[in-house]
Short mmCIF file of C-alpha atoms in Angstrom, two decimals:
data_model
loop_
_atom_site.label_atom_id
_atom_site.label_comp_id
_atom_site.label_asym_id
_atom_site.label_seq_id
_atom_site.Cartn_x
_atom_site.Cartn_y
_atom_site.Cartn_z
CA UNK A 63 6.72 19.95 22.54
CA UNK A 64 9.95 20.46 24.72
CA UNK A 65 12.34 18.34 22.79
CA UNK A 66 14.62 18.10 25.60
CA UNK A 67 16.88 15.14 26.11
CA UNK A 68 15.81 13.18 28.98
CA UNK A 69 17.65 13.45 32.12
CA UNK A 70 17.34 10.35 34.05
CA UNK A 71 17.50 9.95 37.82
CA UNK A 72 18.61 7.20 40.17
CA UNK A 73 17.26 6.26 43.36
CA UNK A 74 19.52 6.26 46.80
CA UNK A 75 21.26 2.65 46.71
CA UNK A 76 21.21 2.55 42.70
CA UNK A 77 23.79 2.40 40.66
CA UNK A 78 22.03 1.06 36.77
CA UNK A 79 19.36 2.54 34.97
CA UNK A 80 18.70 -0.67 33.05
CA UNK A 81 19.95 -4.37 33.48
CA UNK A 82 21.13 -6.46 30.69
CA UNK A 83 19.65 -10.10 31.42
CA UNK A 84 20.66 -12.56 28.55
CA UNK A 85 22.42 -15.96 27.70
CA UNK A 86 25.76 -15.69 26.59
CA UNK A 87 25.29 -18.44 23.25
CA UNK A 88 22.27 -16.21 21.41
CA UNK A 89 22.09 -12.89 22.60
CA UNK A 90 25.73 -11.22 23.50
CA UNK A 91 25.84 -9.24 20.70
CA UNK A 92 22.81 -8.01 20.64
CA UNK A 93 22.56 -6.90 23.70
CA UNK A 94 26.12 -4.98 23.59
CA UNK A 95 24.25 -3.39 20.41
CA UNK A 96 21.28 -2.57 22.77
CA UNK A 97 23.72 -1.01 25.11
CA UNK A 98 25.60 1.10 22.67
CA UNK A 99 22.66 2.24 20.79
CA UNK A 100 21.20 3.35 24.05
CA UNK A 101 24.31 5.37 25.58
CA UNK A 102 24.10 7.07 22.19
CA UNK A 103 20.72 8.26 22.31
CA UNK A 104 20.56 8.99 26.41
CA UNK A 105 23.94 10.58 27.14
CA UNK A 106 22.84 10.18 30.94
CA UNK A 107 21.91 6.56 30.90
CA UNK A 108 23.82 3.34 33.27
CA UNK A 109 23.31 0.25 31.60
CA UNK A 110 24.73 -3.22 33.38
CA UNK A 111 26.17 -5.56 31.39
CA UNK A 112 27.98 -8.40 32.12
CA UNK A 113 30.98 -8.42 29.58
CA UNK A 114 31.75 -4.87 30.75
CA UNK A 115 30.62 -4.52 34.53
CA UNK A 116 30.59 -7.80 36.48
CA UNK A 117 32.92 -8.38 38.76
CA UNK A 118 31.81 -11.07 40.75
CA UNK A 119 29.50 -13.78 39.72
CA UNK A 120 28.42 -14.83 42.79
CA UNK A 121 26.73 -11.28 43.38
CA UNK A 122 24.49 -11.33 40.26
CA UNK A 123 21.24 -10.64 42.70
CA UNK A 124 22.79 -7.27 44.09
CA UNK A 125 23.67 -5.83 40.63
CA UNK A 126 19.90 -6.48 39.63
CA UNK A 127 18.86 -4.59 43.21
CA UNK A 128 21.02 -1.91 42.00
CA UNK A 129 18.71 -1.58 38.65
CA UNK A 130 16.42 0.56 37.95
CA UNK A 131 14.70 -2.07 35.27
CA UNK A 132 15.85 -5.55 34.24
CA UNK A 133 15.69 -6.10 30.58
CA UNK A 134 15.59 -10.01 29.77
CA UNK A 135 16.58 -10.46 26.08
CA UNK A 136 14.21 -13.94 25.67
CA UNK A 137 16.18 -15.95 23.28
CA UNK A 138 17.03 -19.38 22.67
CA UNK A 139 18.43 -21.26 25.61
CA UNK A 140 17.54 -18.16 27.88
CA UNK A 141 15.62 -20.55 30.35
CA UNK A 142 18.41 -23.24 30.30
CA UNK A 143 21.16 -20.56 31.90
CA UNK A 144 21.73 -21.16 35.72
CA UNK A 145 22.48 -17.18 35.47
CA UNK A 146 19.76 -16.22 33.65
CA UNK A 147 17.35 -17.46 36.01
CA UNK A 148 19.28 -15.79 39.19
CA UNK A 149 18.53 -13.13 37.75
CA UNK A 150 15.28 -12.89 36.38
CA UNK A 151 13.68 -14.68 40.03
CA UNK A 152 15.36 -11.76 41.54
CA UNK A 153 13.82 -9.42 39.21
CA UNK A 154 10.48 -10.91 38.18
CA UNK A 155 8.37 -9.97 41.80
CA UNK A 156 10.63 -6.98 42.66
CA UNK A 157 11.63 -4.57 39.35
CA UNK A 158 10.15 -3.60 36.63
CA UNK A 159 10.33 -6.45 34.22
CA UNK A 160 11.25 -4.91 30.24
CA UNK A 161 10.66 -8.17 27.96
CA UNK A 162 12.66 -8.12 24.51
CA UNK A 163 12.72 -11.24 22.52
CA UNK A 164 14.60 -12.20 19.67
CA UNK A 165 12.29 -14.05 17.00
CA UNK A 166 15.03 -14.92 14.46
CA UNK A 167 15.74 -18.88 14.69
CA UNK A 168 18.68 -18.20 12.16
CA UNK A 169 19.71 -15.75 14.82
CA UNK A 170 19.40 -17.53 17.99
CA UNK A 171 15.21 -16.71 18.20
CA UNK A 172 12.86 -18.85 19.24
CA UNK A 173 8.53 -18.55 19.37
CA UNK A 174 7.15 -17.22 21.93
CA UNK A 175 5.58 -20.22 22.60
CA UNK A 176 8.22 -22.45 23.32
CA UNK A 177 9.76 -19.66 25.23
CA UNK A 178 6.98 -19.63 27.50
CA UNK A 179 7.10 -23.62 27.79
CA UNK A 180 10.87 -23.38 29.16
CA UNK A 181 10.06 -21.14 31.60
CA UNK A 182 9.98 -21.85 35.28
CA UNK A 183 6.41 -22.11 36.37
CA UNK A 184 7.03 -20.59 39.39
CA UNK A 185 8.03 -17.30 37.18
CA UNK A 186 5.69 -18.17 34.33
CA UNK A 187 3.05 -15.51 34.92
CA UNK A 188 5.45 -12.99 36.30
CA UNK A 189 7.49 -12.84 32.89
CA UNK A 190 5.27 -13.58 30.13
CA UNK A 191 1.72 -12.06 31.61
CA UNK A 192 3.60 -9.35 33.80
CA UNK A 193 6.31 -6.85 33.02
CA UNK A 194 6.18 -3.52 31.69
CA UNK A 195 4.47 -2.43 28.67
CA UNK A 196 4.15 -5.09 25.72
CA UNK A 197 7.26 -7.34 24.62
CA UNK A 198 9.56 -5.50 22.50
CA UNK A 199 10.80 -7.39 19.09
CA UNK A 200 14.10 -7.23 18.24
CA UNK A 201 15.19 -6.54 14.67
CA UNK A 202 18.49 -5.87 13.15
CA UNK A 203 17.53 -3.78 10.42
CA UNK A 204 18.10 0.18 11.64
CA UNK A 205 15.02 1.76 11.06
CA UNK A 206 12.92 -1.30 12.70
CA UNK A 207 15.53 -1.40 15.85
CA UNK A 208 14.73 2.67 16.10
CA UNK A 209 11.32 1.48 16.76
CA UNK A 210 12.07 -0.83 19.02
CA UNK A 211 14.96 1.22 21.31
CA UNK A 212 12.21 4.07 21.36
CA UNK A 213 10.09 1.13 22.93
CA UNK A 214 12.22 0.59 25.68
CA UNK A 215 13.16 3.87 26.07
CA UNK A 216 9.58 4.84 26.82
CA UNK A 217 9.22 1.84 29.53
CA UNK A 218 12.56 3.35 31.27
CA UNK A 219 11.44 6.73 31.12
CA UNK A 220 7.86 5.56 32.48
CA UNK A 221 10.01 4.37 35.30
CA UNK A 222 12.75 7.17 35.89
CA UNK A 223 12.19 9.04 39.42
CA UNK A 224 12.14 12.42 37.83
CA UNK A 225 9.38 11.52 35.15
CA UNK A 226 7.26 10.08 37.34
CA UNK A 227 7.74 13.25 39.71
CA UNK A 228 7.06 15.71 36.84
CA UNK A 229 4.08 13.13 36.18
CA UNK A 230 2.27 13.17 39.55
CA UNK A 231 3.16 17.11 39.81
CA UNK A 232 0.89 17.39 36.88
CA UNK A 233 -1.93 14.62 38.41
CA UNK A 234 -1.72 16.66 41.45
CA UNK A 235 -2.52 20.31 39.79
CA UNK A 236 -5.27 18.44 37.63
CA UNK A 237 -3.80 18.52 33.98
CA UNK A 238 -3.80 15.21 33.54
CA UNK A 239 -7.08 13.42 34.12
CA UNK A 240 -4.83 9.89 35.48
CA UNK A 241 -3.86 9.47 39.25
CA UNK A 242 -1.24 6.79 38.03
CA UNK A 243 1.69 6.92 35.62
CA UNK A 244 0.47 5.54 32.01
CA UNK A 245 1.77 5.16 28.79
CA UNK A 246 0.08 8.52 27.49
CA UNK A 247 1.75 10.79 30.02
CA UNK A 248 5.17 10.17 28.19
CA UNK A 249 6.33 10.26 24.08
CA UNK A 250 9.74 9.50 22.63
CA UNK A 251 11.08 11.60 19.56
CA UNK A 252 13.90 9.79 18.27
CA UNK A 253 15.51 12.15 15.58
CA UNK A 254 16.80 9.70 13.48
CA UNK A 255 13.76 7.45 13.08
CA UNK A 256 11.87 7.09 8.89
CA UNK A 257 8.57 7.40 11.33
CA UNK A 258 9.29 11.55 12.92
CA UNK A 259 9.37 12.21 9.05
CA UNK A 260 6.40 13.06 6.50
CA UNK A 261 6.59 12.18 3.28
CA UNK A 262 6.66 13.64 -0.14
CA UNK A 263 5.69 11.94 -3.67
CA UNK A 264 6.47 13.04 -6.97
CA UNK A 265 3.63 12.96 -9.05
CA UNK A 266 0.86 10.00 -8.05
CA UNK A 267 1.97 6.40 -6.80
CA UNK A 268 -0.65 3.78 -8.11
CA UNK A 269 0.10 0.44 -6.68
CA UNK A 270 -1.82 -2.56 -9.11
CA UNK A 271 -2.77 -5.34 -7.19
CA UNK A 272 -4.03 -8.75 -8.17
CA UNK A 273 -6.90 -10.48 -6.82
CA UNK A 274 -4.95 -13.82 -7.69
CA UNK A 275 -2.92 -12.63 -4.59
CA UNK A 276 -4.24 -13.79 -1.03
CA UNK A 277 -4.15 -11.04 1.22
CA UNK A 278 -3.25 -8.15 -1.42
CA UNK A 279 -6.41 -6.22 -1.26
CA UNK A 280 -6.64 -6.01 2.10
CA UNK A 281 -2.75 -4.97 2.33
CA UNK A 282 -3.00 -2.44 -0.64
CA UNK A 283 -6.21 -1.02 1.37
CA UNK A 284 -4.36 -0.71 4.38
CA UNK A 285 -1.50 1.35 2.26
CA UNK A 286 -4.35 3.61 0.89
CA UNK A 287 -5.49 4.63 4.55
CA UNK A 288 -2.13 4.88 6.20
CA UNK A 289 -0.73 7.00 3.79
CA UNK A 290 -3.83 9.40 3.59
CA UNK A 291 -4.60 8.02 0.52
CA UNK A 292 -1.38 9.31 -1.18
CA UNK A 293 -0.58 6.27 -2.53
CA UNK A 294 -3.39 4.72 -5.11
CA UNK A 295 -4.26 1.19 -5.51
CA UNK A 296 -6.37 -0.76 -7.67
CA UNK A 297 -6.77 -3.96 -9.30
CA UNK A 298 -7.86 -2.26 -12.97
CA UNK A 299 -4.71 -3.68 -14.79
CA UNK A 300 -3.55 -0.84 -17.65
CA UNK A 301 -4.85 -2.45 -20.65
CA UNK A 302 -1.45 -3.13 -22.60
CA UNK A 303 -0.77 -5.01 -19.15
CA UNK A 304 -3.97 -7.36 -19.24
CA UNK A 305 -3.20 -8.19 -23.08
CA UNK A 306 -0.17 -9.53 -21.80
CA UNK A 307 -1.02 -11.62 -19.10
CA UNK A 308 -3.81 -13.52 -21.31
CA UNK A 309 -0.66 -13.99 -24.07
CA UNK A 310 1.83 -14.87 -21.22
CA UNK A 311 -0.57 -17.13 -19.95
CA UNK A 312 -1.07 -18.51 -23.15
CA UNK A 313 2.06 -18.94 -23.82
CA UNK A 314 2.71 -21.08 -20.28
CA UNK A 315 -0.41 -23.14 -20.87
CA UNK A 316 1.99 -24.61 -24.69
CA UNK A 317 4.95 -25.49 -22.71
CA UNK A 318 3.73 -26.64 -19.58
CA UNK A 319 3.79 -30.34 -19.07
CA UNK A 320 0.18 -30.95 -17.49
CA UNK A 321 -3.32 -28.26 -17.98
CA UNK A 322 -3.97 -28.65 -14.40
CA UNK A 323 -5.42 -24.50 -13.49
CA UNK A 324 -4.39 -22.98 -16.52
CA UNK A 325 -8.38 -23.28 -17.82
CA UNK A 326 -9.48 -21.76 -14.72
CA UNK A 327 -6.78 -18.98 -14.92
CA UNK A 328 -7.54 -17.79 -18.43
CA UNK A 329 -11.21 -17.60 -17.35
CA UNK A 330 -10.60 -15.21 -14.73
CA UNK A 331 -8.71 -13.09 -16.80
CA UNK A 332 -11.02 -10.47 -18.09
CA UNK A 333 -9.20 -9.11 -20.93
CA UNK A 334 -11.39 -9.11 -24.00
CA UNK A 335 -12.42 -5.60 -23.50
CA UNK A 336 -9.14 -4.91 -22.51
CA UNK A 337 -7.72 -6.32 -26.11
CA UNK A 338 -10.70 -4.65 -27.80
CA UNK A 339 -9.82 -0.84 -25.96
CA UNK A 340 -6.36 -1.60 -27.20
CA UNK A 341 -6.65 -2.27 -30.94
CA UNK A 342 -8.68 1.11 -30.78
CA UNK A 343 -6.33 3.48 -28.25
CA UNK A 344 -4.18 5.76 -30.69
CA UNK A 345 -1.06 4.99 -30.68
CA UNK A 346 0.27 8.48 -29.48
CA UNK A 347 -1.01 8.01 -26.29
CA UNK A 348 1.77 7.67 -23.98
CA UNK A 349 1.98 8.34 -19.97
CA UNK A 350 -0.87 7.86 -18.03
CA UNK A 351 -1.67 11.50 -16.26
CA UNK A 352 -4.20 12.82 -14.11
CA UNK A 353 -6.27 16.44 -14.02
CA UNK A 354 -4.45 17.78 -10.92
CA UNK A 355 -7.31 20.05 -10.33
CA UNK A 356 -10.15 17.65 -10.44
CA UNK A 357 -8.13 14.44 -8.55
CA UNK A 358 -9.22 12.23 -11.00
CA UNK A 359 -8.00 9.97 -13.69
CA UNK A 360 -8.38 10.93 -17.28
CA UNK A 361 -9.98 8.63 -19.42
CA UNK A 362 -9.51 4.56 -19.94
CA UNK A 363 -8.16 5.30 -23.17
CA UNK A 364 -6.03 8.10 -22.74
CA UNK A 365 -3.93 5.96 -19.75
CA UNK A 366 -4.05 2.82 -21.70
CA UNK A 367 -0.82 2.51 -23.42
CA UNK A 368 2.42 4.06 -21.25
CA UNK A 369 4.64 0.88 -21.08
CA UNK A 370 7.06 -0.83 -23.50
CA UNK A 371 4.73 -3.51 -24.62
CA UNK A 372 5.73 -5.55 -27.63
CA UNK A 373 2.83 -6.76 -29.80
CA UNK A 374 4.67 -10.28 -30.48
CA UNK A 375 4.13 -13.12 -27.20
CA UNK A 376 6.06 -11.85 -24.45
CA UNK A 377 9.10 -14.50 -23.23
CA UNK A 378 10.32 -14.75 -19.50
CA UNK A 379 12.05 -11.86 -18.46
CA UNK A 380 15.55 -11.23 -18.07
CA UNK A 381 15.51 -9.20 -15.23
CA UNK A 382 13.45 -6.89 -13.87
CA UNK A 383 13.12 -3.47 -15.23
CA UNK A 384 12.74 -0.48 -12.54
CA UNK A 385 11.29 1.82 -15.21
CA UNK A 386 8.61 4.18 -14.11
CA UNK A 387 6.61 6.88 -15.83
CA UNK A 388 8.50 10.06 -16.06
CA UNK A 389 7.44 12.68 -13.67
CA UNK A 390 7.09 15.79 -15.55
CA UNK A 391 3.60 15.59 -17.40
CA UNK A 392 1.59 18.76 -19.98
CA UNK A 393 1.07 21.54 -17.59
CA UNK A 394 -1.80 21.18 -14.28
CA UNK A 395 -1.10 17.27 -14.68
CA UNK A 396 0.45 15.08 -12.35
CA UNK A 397 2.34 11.65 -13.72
CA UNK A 398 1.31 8.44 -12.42
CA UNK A 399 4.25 5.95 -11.32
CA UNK A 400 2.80 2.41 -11.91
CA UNK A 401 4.31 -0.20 -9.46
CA UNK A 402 2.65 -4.05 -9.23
CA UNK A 403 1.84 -4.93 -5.39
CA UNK A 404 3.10 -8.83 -4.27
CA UNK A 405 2.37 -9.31 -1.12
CA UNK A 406 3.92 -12.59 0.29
CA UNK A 407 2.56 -14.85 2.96
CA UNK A 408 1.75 -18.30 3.79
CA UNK A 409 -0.85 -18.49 0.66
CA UNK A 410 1.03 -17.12 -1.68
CA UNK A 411 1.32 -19.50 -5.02
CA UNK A 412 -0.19 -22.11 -2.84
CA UNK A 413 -3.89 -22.46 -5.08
CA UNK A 414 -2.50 -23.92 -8.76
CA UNK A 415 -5.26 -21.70 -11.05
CA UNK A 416 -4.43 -18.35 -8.74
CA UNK A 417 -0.77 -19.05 -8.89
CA UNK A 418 -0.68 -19.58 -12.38
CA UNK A 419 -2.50 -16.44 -13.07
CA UNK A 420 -0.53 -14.12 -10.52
CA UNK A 421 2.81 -15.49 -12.59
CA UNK A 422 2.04 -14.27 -15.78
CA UNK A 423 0.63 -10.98 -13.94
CA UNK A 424 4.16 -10.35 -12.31
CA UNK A 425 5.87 -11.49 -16.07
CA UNK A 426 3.09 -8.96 -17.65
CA UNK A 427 4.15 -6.06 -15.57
CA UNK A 428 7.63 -6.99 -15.47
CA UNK A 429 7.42 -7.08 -19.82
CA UNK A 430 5.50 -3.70 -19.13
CA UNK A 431 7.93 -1.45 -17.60
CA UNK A 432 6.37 -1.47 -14.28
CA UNK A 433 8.25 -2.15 -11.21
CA UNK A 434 7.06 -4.93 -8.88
CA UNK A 435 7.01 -4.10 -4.87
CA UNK A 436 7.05 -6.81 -2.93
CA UNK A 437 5.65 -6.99 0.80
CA UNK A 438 6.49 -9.67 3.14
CA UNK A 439 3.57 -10.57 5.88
CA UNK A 440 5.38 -11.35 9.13
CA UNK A 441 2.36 -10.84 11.14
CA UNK A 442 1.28 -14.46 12.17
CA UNK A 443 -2.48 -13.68 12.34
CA UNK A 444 -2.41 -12.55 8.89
CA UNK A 445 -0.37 -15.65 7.68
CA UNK A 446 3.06 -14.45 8.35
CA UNK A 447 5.54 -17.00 7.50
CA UNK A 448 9.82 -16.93 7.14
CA UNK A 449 10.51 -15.91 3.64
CA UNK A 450 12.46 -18.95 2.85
CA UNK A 451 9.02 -20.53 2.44
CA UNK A 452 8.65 -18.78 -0.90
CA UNK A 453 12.07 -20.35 -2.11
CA UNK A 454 9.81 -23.86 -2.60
CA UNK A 455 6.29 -21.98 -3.28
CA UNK A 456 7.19 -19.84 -6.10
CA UNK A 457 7.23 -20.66 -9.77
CA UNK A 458 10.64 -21.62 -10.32
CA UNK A 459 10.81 -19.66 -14.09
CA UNK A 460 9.80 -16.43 -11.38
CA UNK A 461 13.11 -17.20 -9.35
CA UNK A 462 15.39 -17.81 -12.27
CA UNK A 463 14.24 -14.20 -13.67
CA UNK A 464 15.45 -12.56 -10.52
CA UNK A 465 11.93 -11.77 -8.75
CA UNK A 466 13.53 -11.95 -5.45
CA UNK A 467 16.60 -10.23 -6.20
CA UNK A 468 15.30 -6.95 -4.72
CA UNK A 469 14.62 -7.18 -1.37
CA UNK A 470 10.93 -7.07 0.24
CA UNK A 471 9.81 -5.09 2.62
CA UNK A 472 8.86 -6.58 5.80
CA UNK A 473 5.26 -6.22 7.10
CA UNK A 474 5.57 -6.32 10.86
CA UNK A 475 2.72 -6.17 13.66
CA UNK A 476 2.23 -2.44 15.19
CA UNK A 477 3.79 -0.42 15.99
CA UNK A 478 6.47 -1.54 13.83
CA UNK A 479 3.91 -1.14 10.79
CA UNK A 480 4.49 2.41 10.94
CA UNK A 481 8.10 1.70 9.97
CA UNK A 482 6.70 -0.54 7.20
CA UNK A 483 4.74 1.69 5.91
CA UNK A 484 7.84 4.50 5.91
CA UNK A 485 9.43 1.87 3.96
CA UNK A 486 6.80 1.45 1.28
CA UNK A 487 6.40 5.09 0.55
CA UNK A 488 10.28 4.84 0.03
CA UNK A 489 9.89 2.12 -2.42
CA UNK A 490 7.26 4.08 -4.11
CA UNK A 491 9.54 6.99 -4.78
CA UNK A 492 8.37 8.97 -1.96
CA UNK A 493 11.18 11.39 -0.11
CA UNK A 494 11.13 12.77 3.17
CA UNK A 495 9.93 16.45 3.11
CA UNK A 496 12.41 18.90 3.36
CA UNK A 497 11.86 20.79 7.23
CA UNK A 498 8.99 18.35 7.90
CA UNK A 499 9.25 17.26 11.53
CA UNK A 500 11.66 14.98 12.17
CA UNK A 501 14.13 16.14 9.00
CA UNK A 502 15.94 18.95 11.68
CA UNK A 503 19.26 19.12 12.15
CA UNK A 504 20.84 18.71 15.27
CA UNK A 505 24.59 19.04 16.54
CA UNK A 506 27.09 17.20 14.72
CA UNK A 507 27.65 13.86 15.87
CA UNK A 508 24.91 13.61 18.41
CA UNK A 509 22.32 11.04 18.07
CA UNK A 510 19.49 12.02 20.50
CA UNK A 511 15.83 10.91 21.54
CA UNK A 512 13.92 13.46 22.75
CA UNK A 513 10.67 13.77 24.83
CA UNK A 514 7.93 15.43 23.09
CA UNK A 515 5.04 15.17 25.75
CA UNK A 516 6.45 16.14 29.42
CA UNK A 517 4.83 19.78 28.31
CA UNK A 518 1.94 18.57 25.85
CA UNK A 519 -0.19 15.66 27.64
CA UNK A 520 -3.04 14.06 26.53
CA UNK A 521 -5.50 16.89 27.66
CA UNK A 522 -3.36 19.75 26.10
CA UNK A 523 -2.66 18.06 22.65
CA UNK A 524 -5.06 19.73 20.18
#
């Protein structure tokens, strides 16, 4: 790895590395944001945009020949500008086309879909089936935007005169097995990003999931395997916590107004064993802990009992408590830190006996000391959905207690998942690793990305 800044190079007759296409009404400020947060990170870069380098309108078509790539920021109303599609027909057949769209409707977003609709069919193809690499999401929060400036910065650099020359020097003298320029033959390192940096837990995270939760398992599997199976799940409630679900759930099924899945919920909660293993735990046994030597957990009942569980029924919760195990166990243990998984997406609370049942779970580990995490789907093939949809699905008594007072953390598609994933570890207690790549320091006040791969390409990486 070089870890040089990148140097970029215009052609003869350019004057822009990147062009700024966007409509004024939903995308000005991001796109100034865009602009800013690129000058930051590539000291050498020209970016056009309007509000700071037009000076006449009527020669919109020369400043995008003077670009090295046209970025059209695909927003709502983006089709409907006069401007917008000077530009972009002057762009679409001739430069490399870098598609970002803004998804937010709150925000000036719009679907893809309807996107696609307004646009030109004469310039249909070109944008949304053409253009280099995928389309870029926007976001606003900073670690997700990291993702997707290194995104574009990795299209741009694709597309640079001198990376392309350093590319086809290294075609020509056989190190790289590609006679064209392709997304392997370049990497961005962008210092700042939660993804350059590895992370460290103290003690063992084991994240509870509940099969009353569409979509948990396969999201708390997904945690296991991206995280090298640092992070624990299972769906093996502690048994203090199952007592209280069946007595929360008990104590729903008196003052609810109709019966209608509270049968079918009780059934499905195992917990007799659970209540039977808890009348004959001693009480001394406190945090759960596990042999560090052998990786595995201790016994049922030595784990059993490690939150502060009241014997009596178990009312609503105030708020939530953020209480974890301590860290520090008896010597060549590790601590467990218990959190509850709720992963949020277009089925969530939506089946009465499940919903029921994944209530008094959240209340249960809520009454039990154990944080709740919450993930929010936002892939649409896995039933992404806007969160404001949980505002009318959720139990209202869920709401009222403050469930969604902390904030959940956003599940996007790849390669934004990485990010996600960052995120979770976070929430999990997890801290980046001191000297781990990515943690270096760099001069003060300089915000760099840096190309990792100009020296190490696919054939050399080992």
């Amino acid at each position: 790895m070089n870890k040089q800044v990148p140097l970029l190079r215009l052609r003869e007759g350019r004057m822009y590395h990147l062009f700024l296409s966007h409509v004024w009404a939903s995308a000005q400020d991001q796109v100034a944001v865009i602009k800013r947060r690129l000058q930051s990170m590539l000291p050498s870069v020209r970016v056009f945009l309007d509000v700071d380098d037009l000076t006449d309108i009527s020669a919109l078509e020369a400043y995008v020949k003077q670009s090295n790539v046209v970025l059209t920021f695909l927003s709502r109303h983006y089709f409907d500008s006069r401007n917008c599609l000077r530009e972009l027909r002057e762009a679409a057949f001739t430069k490399p086309l870098l598609r970002v769209h803004e998804s937010d409707e709150a925000r000036g977003g719009q679907s893809l879909e309807k996107l696609r609709a307004a646009c030109p069919l004469d310039i249909r193809e070109a944008v949304f089936n053409g253009g280099v690499g995928p389309i870029v999401p926007w976001h606003r929060v900073y670690d997700f935007q990291l993702m997707s400036l290194r995104m574009m910065i990795h299209e741009m650099l694709l597309q640079d005169l001198n990376y392309k020359k350093i590319i086809h020097r290294r075609n020509a003298s056989g190190r790289s097995k590609s006679g064209e320029v392709n997304d392997d033959d370049i990497s961005v390192y962008v210092e700042d990003s939660i993804t350059e940096r590895k992370m460290v837990h103290n003690g063992v995270p084991m994240l509870l999931f509940s099969s009353a939760n569409p979509g948990a398992s396969e999201a708390a599997a997904l945690v296991s395997k991206s995280t090298g199976g640092a992070v624990r799940v299972s769906s093996d409630f502690p048994i203090d916590m199952g007592e209280a679900v069946f007595k929360i759930l008990e104590e729903m099924r008196s003052t609810a107004t109709d019966d209608e899945g509270f049968k079918e919920a009780i059934d499905e909660c195992t917990v007799a064993s659970a209540r039977d293993a808890l009348h004959s735990t001693p009480s001394a046994a406190r945090d759960p802990i596990f042999n560090e030597a052998e990786k595995t957990p201790l016994s049922t009942k030595s784990v059993a009992i490690s939150f502060n569980y009241h014997e009596a029924v178990l009312p609503p919760p105030k708020k939530l408590s953020k209480k974890t195990s301590g860290s520090k166990g008896s010597k060549g243990a590790t601590m467990v830190h218990w959190h509850f998984l709720l992963y949020l997406n277009d089925n969530t609370f939506v089946e009465k006996p499940k919903a029921k049942r994944l209530e008094a779970e959240i209340r249960a580990a809520i009454a039990c000391g154990i944080p709740v995490v919450m993930i929010h789907e936002n892939d649409p093939f896995k039933g992404g959905c806007a969160f404001s949809r949980f505002f009318d699905s959720t139990p209202p008594a869920l709401i009222t207690d403050g469930l969604y007072s902390e904030l959940a953390i956003p599940f996007h598609p790849k390669p934004h998942l990485l990010v996600s994933m960052k995120l979770l570890e976070k929430a999990l207690g997890a801290r980046p690793k001191q000297g781990a790549l990515g943690a270096r320091t760099m001069p003060a006040g300089r915000k760099v990305v840096q190309n990792t791969s100009f020296k190490v390409f696919p054939s050399d990486k080992t």
